[in-house]
Structures are given as C-alpha cells and as structure tokens.
C-alpha cells in the first residue's frame, strides 16, 4: 500500500503580466480557485496514473468540494480529517511565460497531533510505502513512527527549509528533489554542477535512490548501481505549477505497478510535460490514457547512462 501524508490546499491562481515587484500593485487578468497542495496533487497524480493511494490529510470543513475531487479520481480519502480550522491555501501568480511565484499559508495542514499520528499508524503494514512532502507539521515524529513500523519512506523535501536538514533523512529510501533542494541538502552553492550534487547526495545518503528533476532539462536518477539522465519533452509551458507533483505521483504509481526505473521515468516525464501545458494545479494533472495517447506520437527520449 501507498500512504501519502500531505497537504491539501485551496490554490488562488492569478494570471499576471509579470510576477509582482516590491511596492507594486498589479492587476491580474485571470483568477481561478482550484484544488492544490503538494500532497493532494501527488495523491491525485498517483490515482490518475492508475495507482492506489490513501491520503492522510486535514482540510477545512467548508472546502469539502476538494475532498470530492480527490475521491472521484480514486484517492482513498477516508483518513482526510475535516476541521473547524481553515484549510491551507496558496496565493499563486502565474506570468505570461508560465513562470510562477507562490505564497503558502499552512492552515489545517499544520494541525497534526501525536494522537492523530498514532491513529494513522494503526492502518500500515511493514513494507508499505509512505510519501511525504514539507507542507505538513510533525515530519520528524512521523518519520520515527514510520521507521519503527518498517515502512519505506519516499520524501519530496519541498518547500525546502532549514528544518529539513534536521530530519533523519538517512531513513528515506527514495528522495525527489529539484536542483535548489539538492544543493541546499548537501550544502553546495553551485546548483548547476549536477555531477557534484549527485556525488554529494550519494555520500550523504548512501543507499537512498535519488530522483533529481531538472525542469526543461529532464531528470536524473541515481541509485547505488547507476546514474541515468533522461531529457525532457520539448513543450511550450503555460503554467509549471504541480509539474513536479505530477512527476512524483506518476513515478510512484509506475513503481507500485511493478514498472522498471526507465519506463517509470519516461511515463512520469511525459505526464509532467502534459501538465505544464495546462493551467492550475489539480486540474492540470493528466489521466493515464491522455499520457499514453500523446506519447504514442512522441519520439522515445534518448537515455544517458553512466
Ligand atoms: O507544487 C504545487 C503546489 O505548491 C503549493 O503547495 C500549492 O498549493 C500548489 O498546488
């Protein structure tokens, strides 16, 4: 089984001519309210990829529609608690080049208690997978409980912050990072030195599989035996929000379905390439039939292996 301990946000998305500058008041030319949150996006991507996932989360009771979006996609929402506190939310600017800037307010996502963590742990079995991001509280306490129950931990340390460096990351089996997160994790300034980043990650976290997402430059994968690089499909990005989440959800679903690393990377890359051509977080995550349909016409991407 795959459990995802993750945020559920309401995203307020503003289309703007450029990202707002200090002191500036800017009029947006588009507004949408959609389901988001790295956690919810990743669960949705797992389900839309045909995988099975149980989401562990907290959502303000006035935003029940978001729960229905997840449930109708096939996410098990039984363990999403409806709260009196307001939901987490994000204020997202997207400019005319598809670039974004996000302000996050954690809201209910930061209300997990020890009692709730203990209750969630009663539904797991040794060998189950636990997926985490950095938008909920109590990560260290959750990781310690997960280790005690012999779960496999997949961690996406986003958004990156100083608290991540204090977590027992050596307990993770799989890490999803972008360049900035990787550089922060290993204390390097040069985030373009991919070889240096991957080598430092292997030294810091031996035995941990690393998936380093590079946006338009594709993705690197590293385990103890090999290092791979897969370029990205060249597409015109309208909105990159949730592209990383789509990649992660599709990769986790492909692994759950027994796919090998290379096909899992190819599927996840194609899903992310489709996602960036659409607006919004949850609404931009494709279903697997769309991914297979589109990729039928795409050339197979060349793979570098070392
Ligand atoms: O990764 C994209 C997500 O980051 C923030 O959590 C927003 O809610 C958005 O949906």
Coordinates of C-alpha atoms and ligand atoms in Angstrom, one line a residue:
X1 CA 0.0 0.0 0.0
X2 CA 1.0 3.6 -0.5
X3 CA 0.1 6.2 2.1
X4 CA 0.6 10.0 1.4
X5 CA 0.9 12.3 4.4
X6 CA 0.4 15.5 2.6
X7 CA -1.1 19.0 2.4
X8 CA -4.5 19.8 0.9
X9 CA -4.6 23.4 -0.2
X10 CA -7.0 25.7 -1.9
X11 CA -5.0 27.5 -4.6
X12 CA -5.9 31.0 -5.6
X13 CA -4.3 31.4 -9.0
X14 CA -3.8 34.9 -10.6
X15 CA -2.7 35.3 -14.2
X16 CA -0.4 38.4 -14.3
X17 CA 1.7 40.1 -17.0
X18 CA 4.8 39.6 -14.8
X19 CA 5.4 38.5 -11.2
X20 CA 4.6 41.4 -8.8
X21 CA 7.6 43.6 -7.9
X22 CA 8.3 45.0 -4.4
X23 CA 6.0 48.0 -3.8
X24 CA 4.0 47.4 -6.9
X25 CA 0.2 46.9 -7.2
X26 CA -0.6 44.8 -10.2
X27 CA -4.0 44.0 -11.8
X28 CA -4.4 40.3 -12.7
X29 CA -6.1 39.3 -15.9
X30 CA -7.4 36.0 -14.7
X31 CA -8.4 34.3 -11.5
X32 CA -9.2 30.7 -10.5
X33 CA -9.7 28.8 -7.3
X34 CA -8.6 25.2 -7.6
X35 CA -7.5 22.2 -5.5
X36 CA -3.8 22.2 -4.8
X37 CA -1.2 21.4 -2.2
X38 CA 1.8 19.3 -3.0
X39 CA 0.3 16.4 -1.0
X40 CA -3.1 16.4 -2.7
X41 CA -1.5 17.0 -6.2
X42 CA 0.7 14.0 -5.7
X43 CA -2.1 11.7 -4.5
X44 CA -4.2 12.8 -7.4
X45 CA -1.4 12.1 -9.8
X46 CA -1.0 8.6 -8.3
X47 CA -4.7 7.9 -8.8
X48 CA -4.9 9.4 -12.3
X49 CA -1.9 7.2 -13.2
X50 CA -3.9 4.2 -12.1
X51 CA -2.2 3.7 -8.8
X52 CA -3.7 3.1 -5.3
X53 CA -3.1 5.7 -2.6
X54 CA -4.6 6.5 0.8
X55 CA -4.2 10.2 1.6
X56 CA -3.6 11.3 5.2
X57 CA -4.5 15.0 5.5
X58 CA -6.6 17.8 7.1
X59 CA -9.0 20.1 5.3
X60 CA -11.3 22.9 6.5
X61 CA -14.9 21.7 6.6
X62 CA -16.1 24.5 4.3
X63 CA -13.9 23.1 1.5
X64 CA -15.5 19.7 1.2
X65 CA -15.6 20.0 -2.6
X66 CA -11.8 19.4 -2.6
X67 CA -12.3 16.1 -0.9
X68 CA -14.8 15.1 -3.6
X69 CA -12.3 16.0 -6.3
X70 CA -9.8 13.6 -4.8
X71 CA -12.3 10.8 -4.1
X72 CA -13.8 10.9 -7.6
X73 CA -10.3 10.4 -9.0
X74 CA -9.9 7.3 -6.9
X75 CA -7.9 8.6 -4.0
X76 CA -8.8 6.9 -0.7
X77 CA -9.9 9.9 1.4
X78 CA -11.2 8.1 4.5
X79 CA -8.2 9.5 6.5
X80 CA -8.7 13.1 5.5
X81 CA -10.0 14.9 8.6
X82 CA -12.5 17.8 8.1
X83 CA -11.5 20.5 10.5
X84 CA -13.0 23.7 12.0
X85 CA -9.7 25.5 11.2
X86 CA -9.5 26.9 7.7
X87 CA -7.8 24.9 5.0
X88 CA -4.2 25.6 4.0
X89 CA -4.1 27.8 1.0
X90 CA -1.7 29.2 -1.7
X91 CA -1.7 32.5 -3.5
X92 CA -0.1 31.8 -6.9
X93 CA 0.9 34.3 -9.5
X94 CA 1.5 32.9 -13.0
X95 CA 3.0 35.2 -15.6
X96 CA 2.6 35.2 -19.3
X97 CA 5.7 32.9 -19.7
X98 CA 4.3 30.3 -17.4
X99 CA 6.7 31.2 -14.5
X100 CA 5.1 31.2 -11.0
X101 CA 5.6 32.6 -7.5
X102 CA 3.7 31.1 -4.6
X103 CA 2.8 32.2 -1.0
X104 CA 1.7 29.4 1.2
X105 CA -0.4 29.5 4.3
X106 CA -0.3 26.1 6.1
X107 CA -3.7 26.4 7.9
X108 CA -5.1 23.0 8.8
X109 CA -2.1 21.2 7.3
X110 CA -0.1 22.1 10.4
X111 CA -2.6 20.7 12.9
X112 CA -1.4 17.1 13.1
X113 CA -1.1 15.9 16.7
X114 CA 0.8 12.9 18.2
X115 CA -2.5 11.2 18.9
X116 CA -3.5 11.5 15.2
X117 CA -0.1 10.2 14.0
X118 CA -0.5 7.2 16.3
X119 CA -4.1 6.6 14.9
X120 CA -2.8 6.8 11.3
X121 CA -0.1 4.3 12.0
X122 CA -2.6 1.6 13.0
X123 CA -3.5 1.1 9.3
X124 CA 0.0 0.3 8.0
X125 CA 1.9 -2.9 7.4
X126 CA 5.7 -3.4 7.3
X127 CA 6.9 -2.8 3.7
X128 CA 4.1 -0.3 2.9
X129 CA 5.3 3.0 1.3
X130 CA 4.9 6.4 2.9
X131 CA 5.2 9.5 0.7
X132 CA 5.9 12.9 2.4
X133 CA 6.5 16.5 1.4
X134 CA 7.2 19.5 3.6
X135 CA 3.8 21.2 3.8
X136 CA 2.5 19.4 6.9
X137 CA 3.8 19.6 10.5
X138 CA 5.3 16.8 12.7
X139 CA 7.5 15.3 9.9
X140 CA 10.2 14.0 12.3
X141 CA 7.7 12.4 14.6
X142 CA 6.0 10.8 11.6
X143 CA 9.3 9.5 10.2
X144 CA 10.3 8.0 13.5
X145 CA 7.0 6.2 13.7
X146 CA 7.3 5.0 10.1
X147 CA 10.8 3.6 10.7
X148 CA 9.5 1.8 13.8
X149 CA 6.9 0.1 11.6
X150 CA 9.3 -0.7 8.9
X151 CA 7.7 1.5 6.2
X152 CA 9.6 2.6 3.0
X153 CA 9.8 6.3 3.0
X154 CA 9.7 8.4 -0.2
X155 CA 10.4 12.1 0.6
X156 CA 10.0 15.3 -1.5
X157 CA 11.6 18.0 0.7
X158 CA 9.6 20.8 -0.8
X159 CA 9.3 23.6 0.0
X160 CA 12.9 23.4 1.3
X161 CA 13.7 25.0 4.6
X162 CA 16.2 24.7 7.4
X163 CA 14.0 22.2 9.3
X164 CA 14.6 19.7 6.6
X165 CA 18.3 19.5 7.4
X166 CA 17.5 18.3 10.9
X167 CA 15.3 15.4 9.8
X168 CA 16.7 11.8 9.8
X169 CA 16.9 11.7 6.0
X170 CA 19.1 8.6 6.2
X171 CA 15.9 6.7 6.9
X172 CA 14.5 7.6 3.5
X173 CA 14.6 5.0 0.7
X174 CA 13.7 7.4 -2.1
X175 CA 14.2 11.2 -2.5
X176 CA 12.6 13.5 -5.1
X177 CA 14.4 16.8 -5.4
X178 CA 15.0 19.7 -7.7
X179 CA 18.4 21.3 -8.1
X180 CA 17.8 24.0 -5.5
X181 CA 16.6 21.5 -2.9
X182 CA 19.5 19.1 -3.7
X183 CA 22.1 22.0 -3.4
X184 CA 20.6 23.1 0.0
X185 CA 20.5 19.5 1.3
X186 CA 24.2 18.9 0.6
X187 CA 25.3 22.5 1.4
X188 CA 26.7 23.3 -2.1
X189 CA 26.3 26.7 -3.8
X190 CA 26.5 25.6 -7.4
X191 CA 23.2 24.0 -8.3
X192 CA 24.2 23.6 -11.9
X193 CA 27.0 21.2 -11.1
X194 CA 24.8 18.1 -11.4
X195 CA 27.7 15.6 -11.1
X196 CA 28.8 17.3 -7.9
X197 CA 25.3 17.3 -6.5
X198 CA 24.6 13.7 -7.2
X199 CA 28.0 12.6 -5.8
X200 CA 27.4 14.6 -2.6
X201 CA 23.9 13.1 -2.3
X202 CA 25.4 9.6 -2.6
X203 CA 28.0 10.4 0.1
X204 CA 25.4 12.0 2.4
X205 CA 22.7 9.4 1.9
X206 CA 24.2 6.1 0.8
X207 CA 21.6 3.5 -0.2
X208 CA 19.0 6.2 -1.0
X209 CA 17.5 6.3 -4.5
X210 CA 17.6 9.9 -5.8
X211 CA 15.3 11.4 -8.5
X212 CA 16.6 14.9 -9.4
X213 CA 14.1 16.8 -11.5
X214 CA 15.6 19.4 -13.8
X215 CA 12.5 21.1 -15.4
X216 CA 13.2 21.7 -19.1
X217 CA 16.5 19.8 -18.8
X218 CA 14.8 16.5 -17.9
X219 CA 15.5 14.3 -14.9
X220 CA 18.5 12.4 -13.3
X221 CA 18.1 9.2 -11.4
X222 CA 20.7 7.6 -9.2
X223 CA 20.9 4.5 -7.0
X224 CA 23.9 2.6 -5.7
X225 CA 24.5 0.9 -9.1
X226 CA 23.9 3.5 -11.7
X227 CA 23.2 7.1 -12.8
X228 CA 20.7 7.9 -15.6
X229 CA 19.7 11.1 -17.4
X230 CA 16.5 11.4 -19.4
X231 CA 15.9 14.7 -21.3
X232 CA 12.5 16.4 -21.1
X233 CA 9.9 16.5 -23.9
X234 CA 10.3 20.0 -25.5
X235 CA 6.9 21.7 -24.9
X236 CA 5.6 25.2 -24.5
X237 CA 4.9 25.8 -20.8
X238 CA 1.7 27.6 -19.9
X239 CA 1.9 27.0 -16.1
X240 CA 4.5 24.9 -14.4
X241 CA 2.5 24.6 -11.1
X242 CA 2.3 20.9 -10.0
X243 CA 4.6 19.6 -12.7
X244 CA 6.9 18.2 -10.1
X245 CA 3.9 16.7 -8.2
X246 CA 2.6 15.1 -11.4
X247 CA 6.1 13.6 -12.0
X248 CA 6.2 12.2 -8.4
X249 CA 2.7 10.7 -8.5
X250 CA 3.2 9.1 -11.8
X251 CA 6.6 7.7 -10.8
X252 CA 5.2 6.2 -7.6
X253 CA 2.3 4.7 -9.4
X254 CA 4.5 3.1 -12.0
X255 CA 6.7 1.6 -9.4
X256 CA 3.7 0.3 -7.5
X257 CA 2.6 -1.4 -10.7
X258 CA 6.0 -3.1 -11.0
X259 CA 7.5 -1.0 -13.8
X260 CA 11.3 -0.8 -14.0
X261 CA 13.0 2.6 -13.4
X262 CA 13.4 3.6 -17.1
X263 CA 9.8 3.2 -18.1
X264 CA 8.7 4.8 -14.9
X265 CA 10.9 7.8 -15.6
X266 CA 9.6 8.0 -19.2
X267 CA 5.9 7.9 -18.1
X268 CA 6.4 10.4 -15.3
X269 CA 8.3 12.8 -17.6
X270 CA 5.6 12.6 -20.2
X271 CA 2.9 13.3 -17.6
X272 CA 4.8 16.3 -16.3
X273 CA 5.2 17.6 -19.9
X274 CA 1.5 17.4 -20.4
X275 CA 0.8 19.1 -17.0
X276 CA 2.9 22.2 -17.9
X277 CA 0.8 22.8 -21.0
X278 CA -2.3 23.3 -18.8
X279 CA -3.3 25.9 -16.1
X280 CA -3.7 25.2 -12.4
X281 CA -2.6 22.5 -10.0
X282 CA -5.1 19.6 -9.7
X283 CA -6.9 20.4 -13.0
X284 CA -3.6 20.2 -14.9
X285 CA -2.7 16.7 -13.9
X286 CA -3.5 14.3 -16.8
X287 CA -5.1 10.9 -16.6
X288 CA -3.0 8.0 -17.8
X289 CA -5.0 7.5 -21.1
X290 CA -4.1 11.0 -22.1
X291 CA -0.4 10.4 -21.4
X292 CA -0.3 7.2 -23.4
X293 CA -2.2 8.8 -26.2
X294 CA 0.1 11.8 -26.5
X295 CA 3.3 9.8 -26.1
X296 CA 2.4 7.5 -28.9
X297 CA 3.3 10.4 -31.2
X298 CA 6.4 11.5 -29.3
X299 CA 9.9 10.1 -30.1
X300 CA 11.4 8.0 -27.4
X301 CA 13.7 10.2 -25.4
X302 CA 17.4 9.2 -25.5
X303 CA 18.8 8.0 -22.2
X304 CA 22.3 8.7 -20.9
X305 CA 23.6 6.0 -18.5
X306 CA 26.8 6.0 -16.5
Ligands
LIG1 O1 3.5 22.1 -6.1 C1 2.5 23.0 -6.4 C2 1.7 23.3 -5.1 O2 2.5 24.0 -4.2 C3 1.7 24.7 -3.3 O3 1.5 23.8 -2.3 C4 0.4 25.0 -4.0 O4 -0.7 24.6 -3.2 C5 0.5 24.2 -5.3 O5 -0.7 23.5 -5.6

